[in-house]
Coordinates of C-alpha atoms and ligand atoms in Angstrom, one line a residue:
M1 CA 14.1 16.1 4.2
L2 CA 10.8 14.5 5.1
R3 CA 7.8 16.1 6.7
S4 CA 5.5 13.9 8.6
S5 CA 2.2 15.7 8.6
F6 CA 0.9 12.5 7.0
V7 CA 1.3 10.7 10.3
R8 CA -0.3 13.4 12.4
S9 CA -3.4 11.5 13.2
R10 CA -1.4 8.6 14.7
S11 CA -1.9 8.0 18.4
T12 CA 1.8 8.6 19.2
L13 CA 1.5 12.0 17.7
A14 CA -1.6 12.8 19.7
R15 CA 0.5 12.1 22.8
A16 CA 3.4 14.1 21.4
Y17 CA 1.2 17.1 20.8
S18 CA -0.5 17.0 24.1
T19 CA 2.9 17.5 25.9
K20 CA 5.9 19.5 25.2
T21 CA 8.1 16.9 27.0
L22 CA 8.9 13.9 24.9
K23 CA 10.2 10.8 26.6
I24 CA 12.8 9.1 24.4
G25 CA 14.1 5.6 25.0
L26 CA 17.9 5.3 24.4
I27 CA 19.1 1.8 23.3
P28 CA 22.8 2.1 22.6
G29 CA 23.2 -1.7 21.9
D30 CA 26.7 -2.8 20.9
G31 CA 30.0 -1.4 19.7
I32 CA 30.0 2.2 18.5
G33 CA 26.3 2.3 19.2
R34 CA 27.4 3.2 22.7
E35 CA 29.5 6.1 21.3
V36 CA 26.9 7.6 19.0
I37 CA 23.7 7.4 20.9
P38 CA 24.9 10.0 23.4
A39 CA 25.2 12.3 20.3
G40 CA 21.5 12.1 19.7
K41 CA 20.7 12.8 23.3
A42 CA 23.1 15.8 23.4
V43 CA 21.6 17.3 20.3
L44 CA 18.1 17.0 21.6
E45 CA 19.1 18.5 24.9
A46 CA 20.8 21.4 23.1
L47 CA 17.7 22.4 21.0
P48 CA 16.9 26.0 21.7
K49 CA 14.0 26.6 24.1
E50 CA 12.1 28.4 21.3
D51 CA 11.4 25.1 19.7
G52 CA 9.1 24.5 22.7
L53 CA 10.3 20.9 23.3
S54 CA 12.0 19.3 26.3
F55 CA 13.0 15.8 26.7
E56 CA 13.2 13.0 29.3
F57 CA 15.4 10.0 28.5
V58 CA 15.3 6.5 29.7
N59 CA 18.3 4.1 29.1
L60 CA 17.3 0.7 27.9
L61 CA 19.2 -2.5 27.4
A62 CA 19.5 -4.7 24.3
G63 CA 22.2 -6.3 22.1
F64 CA 24.6 -9.1 21.6
E65 CA 26.8 -8.1 24.5
H66 CA 23.7 -8.1 26.7
F67 CA 22.8 -11.6 25.3
K68 CA 26.3 -12.9 26.2
Q69 CA 25.9 -11.6 29.8
T70 CA 22.4 -12.6 30.4
G71 CA 21.1 -15.0 27.7
T72 CA 18.6 -12.4 26.5
A73 CA 19.2 -10.0 23.6
L74 CA 16.0 -8.0 24.1
P75 CA 14.7 -7.8 27.7
D76 CA 10.9 -7.7 28.1
E77 CA 11.4 -4.6 30.2
T78 CA 12.9 -2.7 27.2
V79 CA 9.9 -3.4 25.1
E80 CA 7.4 -2.6 27.9
V81 CA 9.0 0.7 28.7
L82 CA 9.1 1.7 25.0
K83 CA 5.4 0.7 24.6
K84 CA 4.0 2.2 27.8
E85 CA 6.2 5.2 28.5
C86 CA 8.1 6.5 25.5
D87 CA 7.1 8.7 22.6
G88 CA 10.0 7.6 20.4
A89 CA 13.4 6.0 20.7
L90 CA 16.9 5.9 19.4
F91 CA 18.7 2.6 18.7
G92 CA 22.5 2.5 18.2
A93 CA 23.7 -0.7 16.6
V94 CA 23.9 -4.4 17.3
S95 CA 26.7 -6.8 16.6
S96 CA 25.6 -9.6 14.3
P97 CA 27.5 -12.9 14.7
T98 CA 28.1 -14.3 11.2
T99 CA 27.4 -17.9 12.3
K100 CA 24.3 -19.0 14.1
V101 CA 24.5 -18.6 17.9
A102 CA 22.0 -20.8 19.7
G103 CA 19.2 -18.7 21.3
Y104 CA 20.3 -15.4 19.8
S105 CA 18.3 -13.3 17.4
S106 CA 18.7 -9.7 16.5
P107 CA 17.0 -7.4 19.0
I108 CA 16.3 -4.7 16.4
V109 CA 14.5 -7.2 14.2
A110 CA 12.5 -8.3 17.2
L111 CA 11.7 -4.7 18.1
R112 CA 10.5 -3.9 14.6
K113 CA 8.1 -6.8 15.0
K114 CA 6.9 -6.1 18.5
L115 CA 6.3 -2.4 17.8
G116 CA 4.8 -2.9 14.4
L117 CA 7.6 -0.8 12.7
Y118 CA 6.9 -2.0 9.2
A119 CA 8.9 0.6 7.3
N120 CA 12.5 1.5 7.3
V121 CA 12.9 5.0 5.9
R122 CA 16.4 6.0 4.8
P123 CA 17.1 9.4 3.3
V124 CA 20.4 9.8 1.5
K125 CA 21.5 13.3 0.6
S126 CA 24.7 14.8 -0.6
V127 CA 26.1 18.0 0.7
D128 CA 25.2 21.0 -1.5
G129 CA 28.0 21.9 -3.8
A130 CA 30.0 18.8 -3.0
P131 CA 31.9 17.3 -5.9
G132 CA 30.2 14.4 -7.7
R133 CA 26.6 13.9 -8.7
P134 CA 24.0 15.3 -6.4
V135 CA 21.9 12.8 -4.4
D136 CA 18.6 13.6 -2.7
L137 CA 16.6 10.4 -2.3
V138 CA 14.7 8.4 0.2
I139 CA 14.7 4.6 0.3
V140 CA 11.5 3.2 1.8
R141 CA 12.2 -0.4 2.7
E142 CA 9.5 -2.9 3.7
N143 CA 10.6 -4.2 7.0
T144 CA 8.5 -7.2 8.0
E145 CA 8.6 -9.9 5.3
D146 CA 10.5 -11.1 2.2
L147 CA 13.5 -13.4 2.8
Y148 CA 13.8 -11.9 6.3
I149 CA 11.0 -14.1 7.7
K150 CA 14.0 -16.5 8.1
Q151 CA 12.2 -19.6 7.1
E152 CA 15.1 -21.6 6.0
R153 CA 15.8 -25.3 5.8
Q154 CA 18.9 -27.4 4.9
Y155 CA 18.9 -31.0 3.8
T156 CA 21.0 -33.6 2.1
A157 CA 20.2 -34.2 -1.6
E158 CA 20.1 -37.6 -3.2
D159 CA 23.7 -37.2 -4.3
G160 CA 24.8 -36.6 -0.7
T161 CA 25.5 -32.8 -1.2
Q162 CA 23.9 -30.2 1.0
V163 CA 21.0 -28.0 -0.2
A164 CA 19.6 -24.9 1.6
E165 CA 16.4 -23.2 0.9
A166 CA 14.7 -20.0 2.1
I167 CA 11.1 -18.8 1.7
K168 CA 10.5 -15.3 0.3
R169 CA 7.1 -14.1 1.5
I170 CA 5.4 -11.1 -0.1
T171 CA 1.9 -10.2 1.0
E172 CA -0.6 -7.8 -0.4
T173 CA -1.2 -6.2 3.0
A174 CA 2.5 -5.4 3.6
S175 CA 3.1 -4.3 0.0
Q176 CA 0.1 -1.9 0.1
R177 CA 1.1 -0.5 3.5
I178 CA 4.7 0.3 2.3
G179 CA 3.5 1.7 -1.0
K180 CA 1.2 4.1 0.8
M181 CA 4.1 5.2 3.1
A182 CA 6.2 5.8 0.0
F183 CA 3.5 8.0 -1.7
D184 CA 2.9 9.9 1.5
I185 CA 6.6 10.6 1.8
A186 CA 6.7 11.8 -1.8
L187 CA 3.8 14.2 -1.1
S188 CA 5.5 15.5 2.1
R189 CA 8.8 16.1 0.2
Q190 CA 6.8 17.9 -2.5
A191 CA 5.1 20.1 0.1
L192 CA 8.5 21.0 1.5
R193 CA 9.8 21.9 -1.9
D194 CA 6.7 24.0 -2.6
A195 CA 7.4 25.8 0.6
G196 CA 10.9 26.7 -0.7
A197 CA 13.1 24.0 0.7
P198 CA 16.1 23.6 -1.6
S199 CA 16.0 20.4 -3.7
I200 CA 17.4 18.9 -6.9
H201 CA 13.9 17.6 -7.8
K202 CA 11.1 19.6 -9.3
T203 CA 8.5 16.9 -9.4
S204 CA 7.8 13.8 -7.2
T205 CA 8.5 10.3 -8.3
V206 CA 8.1 7.0 -6.6
T207 CA 10.2 4.3 -8.1
I208 CA 9.1 0.7 -7.4
T209 CA 12.0 -1.6 -7.4
H210 CA 11.6 -5.4 -7.9
K211 CA 12.7 -8.4 -9.9
S212 CA 9.4 -9.5 -11.3
N213 CA 10.9 -10.5 -14.6
V214 CA 12.2 -13.6 -12.7
L215 CA 10.1 -13.7 -9.5
S216 CA 6.9 -13.1 -11.3
L217 CA 4.6 -14.2 -8.4
S218 CA 6.3 -12.7 -5.3
D219 CA 7.9 -9.5 -6.7
G220 CA 5.0 -9.4 -9.2
L221 CA 2.6 -9.1 -6.3
F222 CA 4.7 -6.4 -4.7
R223 CA 4.7 -4.3 -7.9
E224 CA 1.1 -4.9 -8.9
T225 CA -0.2 -4.1 -5.4
I226 CA 1.5 -0.8 -5.2
R227 CA 0.4 0.1 -8.8
K228 CA -3.2 -0.9 -7.9
F229 CA -3.1 1.2 -4.8
Y230 CA -1.9 4.2 -6.8
D231 CA -4.5 3.8 -9.4
A232 CA -7.2 3.6 -6.8
N233 CA -6.0 6.7 -5.0
K234 CA -5.1 9.0 -7.9
D235 CA -7.2 11.8 -6.4
K236 CA -4.7 12.0 -3.5
Y237 CA -1.4 10.9 -5.2
G238 CA -2.0 12.0 -8.8
S239 CA 0.7 14.6 -8.6
V240 CA 3.3 11.9 -7.9
N241 CA 4.8 10.1 -10.9
V242 CA 5.2 6.3 -10.6
N243 CA 8.2 4.5 -12.2
E244 CA 9.6 1.1 -11.8
Q245 CA 13.0 -0.4 -12.1
I246 CA 14.3 -3.9 -12.0
V247 CA 16.6 -4.1 -9.0
D248 CA 19.8 -4.9 -10.9
S249 CA 19.4 -2.0 -13.3
M250 CA 18.3 0.0 -10.3
V251 CA 21.8 -0.5 -8.8
Y252 CA 23.4 0.5 -12.0
R253 CA 21.4 3.7 -12.4
L254 CA 21.8 4.5 -8.7
F255 CA 25.5 4.7 -9.2
R256 CA 25.4 6.3 -12.7
E257 CA 22.7 8.9 -12.2
P258 CA 21.5 9.0 -8.6
E259 CA 20.0 12.4 -9.1
V260 CA 17.0 11.0 -11.0
F261 CA 15.7 9.2 -7.9
D262 CA 13.3 10.8 -5.4
V263 CA 11.5 8.1 -3.4
V264 CA 12.5 4.5 -4.0
V265 CA 10.3 1.7 -2.5
G266 CA 11.4 -1.9 -2.3
P267 CA 10.8 -5.2 -0.6
N268 CA 13.0 -5.9 2.4
L269 CA 16.1 -7.5 0.8
Y270 CA 16.5 -5.1 -2.1
G271 CA 15.7 -2.1 0.2
D272 CA 18.5 -3.3 2.5
I273 CA 21.1 -3.6 -0.2
L274 CA 20.1 -0.4 -2.0
S275 CA 20.3 1.6 1.2
D276 CA 23.9 0.5 1.9
G277 CA 24.8 1.1 -1.7
A278 CA 23.3 4.5 -1.7
A279 CA 25.2 5.3 1.5
A280 CA 28.4 4.9 -0.6
L281 CA 27.3 7.8 -2.8
V282 CA 27.5 10.3 0.1
G283 CA 30.9 9.4 1.5
S284 CA 30.4 7.2 4.5
L285 CA 27.9 4.9 6.2
G286 CA 28.6 7.2 9.2
V287 CA 26.3 10.0 7.8
V288 CA 23.3 8.0 6.7
P289 CA 20.3 7.9 9.0
S290 CA 17.2 5.8 9.1
A291 CA 13.9 5.6 11.0
N292 CA 11.9 2.5 11.7
V293 CA 8.3 3.6 11.4
G294 CA 5.0 2.1 12.2
D295 CA 1.5 3.5 12.9
E296 CA 2.2 3.8 16.7
F297 CA 5.9 4.3 17.1
V298 CA 9.2 5.4 15.6
I299 CA 12.8 4.5 16.3
G300 CA 15.6 6.5 14.8
E301 CA 18.6 4.3 14.0
P302 CA 21.9 5.0 12.2
C303 CA 22.3 2.8 9.1
H304 CA 25.8 1.6 10.1
G305 CA 26.5 -1.4 12.3
S306 CA 28.5 -1.8 15.5
A307 CA 31.9 -1.1 13.6
P308 CA 34.1 -3.2 15.9
D309 CA 37.2 -2.0 13.9
I310 CA 36.9 1.5 15.3
E311 CA 35.1 0.9 18.6
G312 CA 36.7 2.6 21.6
K313 CA 38.9 5.0 19.5
G314 CA 36.6 8.0 19.9
I315 CA 36.4 8.5 16.1
S316 CA 33.0 7.1 15.1
N317 CA 31.0 9.6 13.1
P318 CA 28.0 10.7 15.1
I319 CA 26.2 12.3 12.1
A320 CA 24.1 9.3 11.1
T321 CA 22.7 9.2 14.6
I322 CA 22.2 12.9 14.8
R323 CA 20.3 12.8 11.5
S324 CA 18.3 9.8 12.7
T325 CA 17.3 11.9 15.8
A326 CA 16.0 14.6 13.5
L327 CA 14.2 12.0 11.4
M328 CA 12.5 10.6 14.6
L329 CA 11.4 14.2 15.4
E330 CA 9.9 14.5 11.9
F331 CA 7.9 11.4 12.2
L332 CA 6.7 12.5 15.7
G333 CA 5.3 15.6 14.0
F334 CA 8.0 18.2 14.8
P335 CA 9.5 19.2 11.4
N336 CA 10.9 22.6 12.6
P337 CA 13.4 21.3 15.3
A338 CA 14.2 18.5 12.8
A339 CA 15.0 21.0 10.1
R340 CA 17.2 22.9 12.6
I341 CA 19.2 19.8 13.2
Y342 CA 19.6 19.0 9.5
K343 CA 20.8 22.5 8.8
A344 CA 23.4 22.4 11.6
V345 CA 24.7 19.0 10.2
D346 CA 24.7 20.3 6.6
A347 CA 26.7 23.4 7.8
N348 CA 29.2 21.2 9.5
L349 CA 29.7 19.1 6.4
A350 CA 29.7 22.0 4.0
E351 CA 32.5 23.7 6.0
G352 CA 34.4 20.4 6.0
K353 CA 36.8 21.4 8.8
I354 CA 35.6 19.3 11.8
L355 CA 35.1 15.8 10.4
T356 CA 35.8 12.3 11.6
P357 CA 38.4 10.2 9.8
D358 CA 35.8 8.3 7.7
L359 CA 35.2 11.6 5.9
G360 CA 38.8 12.4 5.6
G361 CA 39.1 14.5 8.7
S362 CA 41.0 14.0 12.0
S363 CA 38.4 15.2 14.5
S364 CA 36.9 13.1 17.3
T365 CA 33.3 12.1 17.8
Q366 CA 33.0 14.7 20.5
D367 CA 34.5 17.4 18.4
V368 CA 31.8 16.8 15.7
I369 CA 29.0 16.7 18.3
N370 CA 30.3 20.0 19.8
D371 CA 30.5 21.7 16.4
I372 CA 27.0 20.7 15.4
I373 CA 25.5 21.7 18.8
K374 CA 27.2 25.1 18.4
R375 CA 25.4 25.6 15.1
L376 CA 21.9 24.7 16.3
Ligands
ATP401 P1 28.3 -5.1 12.1 O1 28.7 -6.6 12.2 O2 27.8 -4.6 13.4 O3 27.3 -4.9 10.9 P2 30.4 -4.1 10.4 O4 31.8 -3.5 10.8 O5 30.4 -5.3 9.6 O6 29.6 -4.3 11.8 P3 29.5 -1.5 9.9 O7 29.4 -1.2 11.4 O8 28.3 -1.0 9.2 O9 29.6 -3.0 9.6 O10 30.8 -0.9 9.3 C1 31.2 -1.0 8.0 C2 32.5 -0.1 7.8 O11 32.1 1.3 8.0 C3 33.5 -0.3 8.9 O12 34.8 -0.2 8.4 C4 33.3 0.8 9.9 O13 34.4 1.2 10.6 C5 32.7 1.9 9.0 N1 31.8 2.7 9.8 C6 30.5 2.3 10.1 N2 29.9 3.3 10.8 C7 30.8 4.3 11.0 C8 30.7 5.5 11.7 N3 29.7 5.9 12.4 N4 31.8 6.2 11.7 C9 32.9 5.9 11.1 N5 33.0 4.7 10.4 C10 32.0 3.9 10.4

């Protein structure tokens, strides 16, 4: 569990503190996004009055379906309303066509850019007492650069065969910013532990993951920048240990001994792959949340995609979205209601009776929502 006191000075938070009513943008997107976003809304509405929060919601459009209907994946109005009216938002999922569709680009990628959401934060936690090795880690993925700048080209080589190339961009600015976020999260987790929150970790560690043995300039810059930042800020972050791990051995260790990892920071591509891999350690993509975080805004987003194979069956797991909702509250500066939501989810999972089929159960999405709300 994260605590976001480190973002309290941010302007969004100033707004959040000045009012007890938070306005939340709801962007269901495609597929099961439309089935799970109502879970986030229902949980916020069910928070007990003693938490002192109330919510207004605004439904916003985006997605591949919207693109097919209108030619636009992310309407300007959605961005404007988020920027001007909302304190935070929840994003469901977006279908991603596997081949290029003229004029289409992912609305969540665009939203991250337009709202300056430079970090994707993904906590992955096993249920206490569950069989298997315990997991309690957070992956902090850089969200703005690396291979995802999508500067690709394809051409015909002299021998007539095709060649495709992509640019991997790493900057000192983005690397430092994401490194700082990782250290701040490590400190926040430590503060929670010090306050008695249960954890498998006794000390804080940030693990920098990279492949600088091969990509010595690009991944080398990522690694060096974060280390330099740490060295220059030892007075603040000295209690946090710093490790590094080449990304391939990182994958191996993640599966062999996930309990050693606390906070893992990586460039965009490795962060993306590691997050989905880590999700496999805790049973289902359907329970893993994320938050897209910037200095001005936060969007909670389940890690899974639009899951067309289960769409419309009423069995999508709402837990990733419900935990993303709690994560959004944390980054907005409300750790107590966030903790209440995490606890209700953990109790549902620990009891193991009302679960969707991805976790081996036979309950519906709505059954799980009702059970969690009952426990709030
Ligand atoms: P997309 O193209 O949108 O990424 P996808 O099906 O390729 O969709 P995911 O949506 O991430 O990728 O789904 C991967 C697998 O995990 C699918 O079999 C899907 O049914 C399952 N899954 C994903 N999310 C959930 C969920 N919330 N509840 C239950 N199963 C899920």
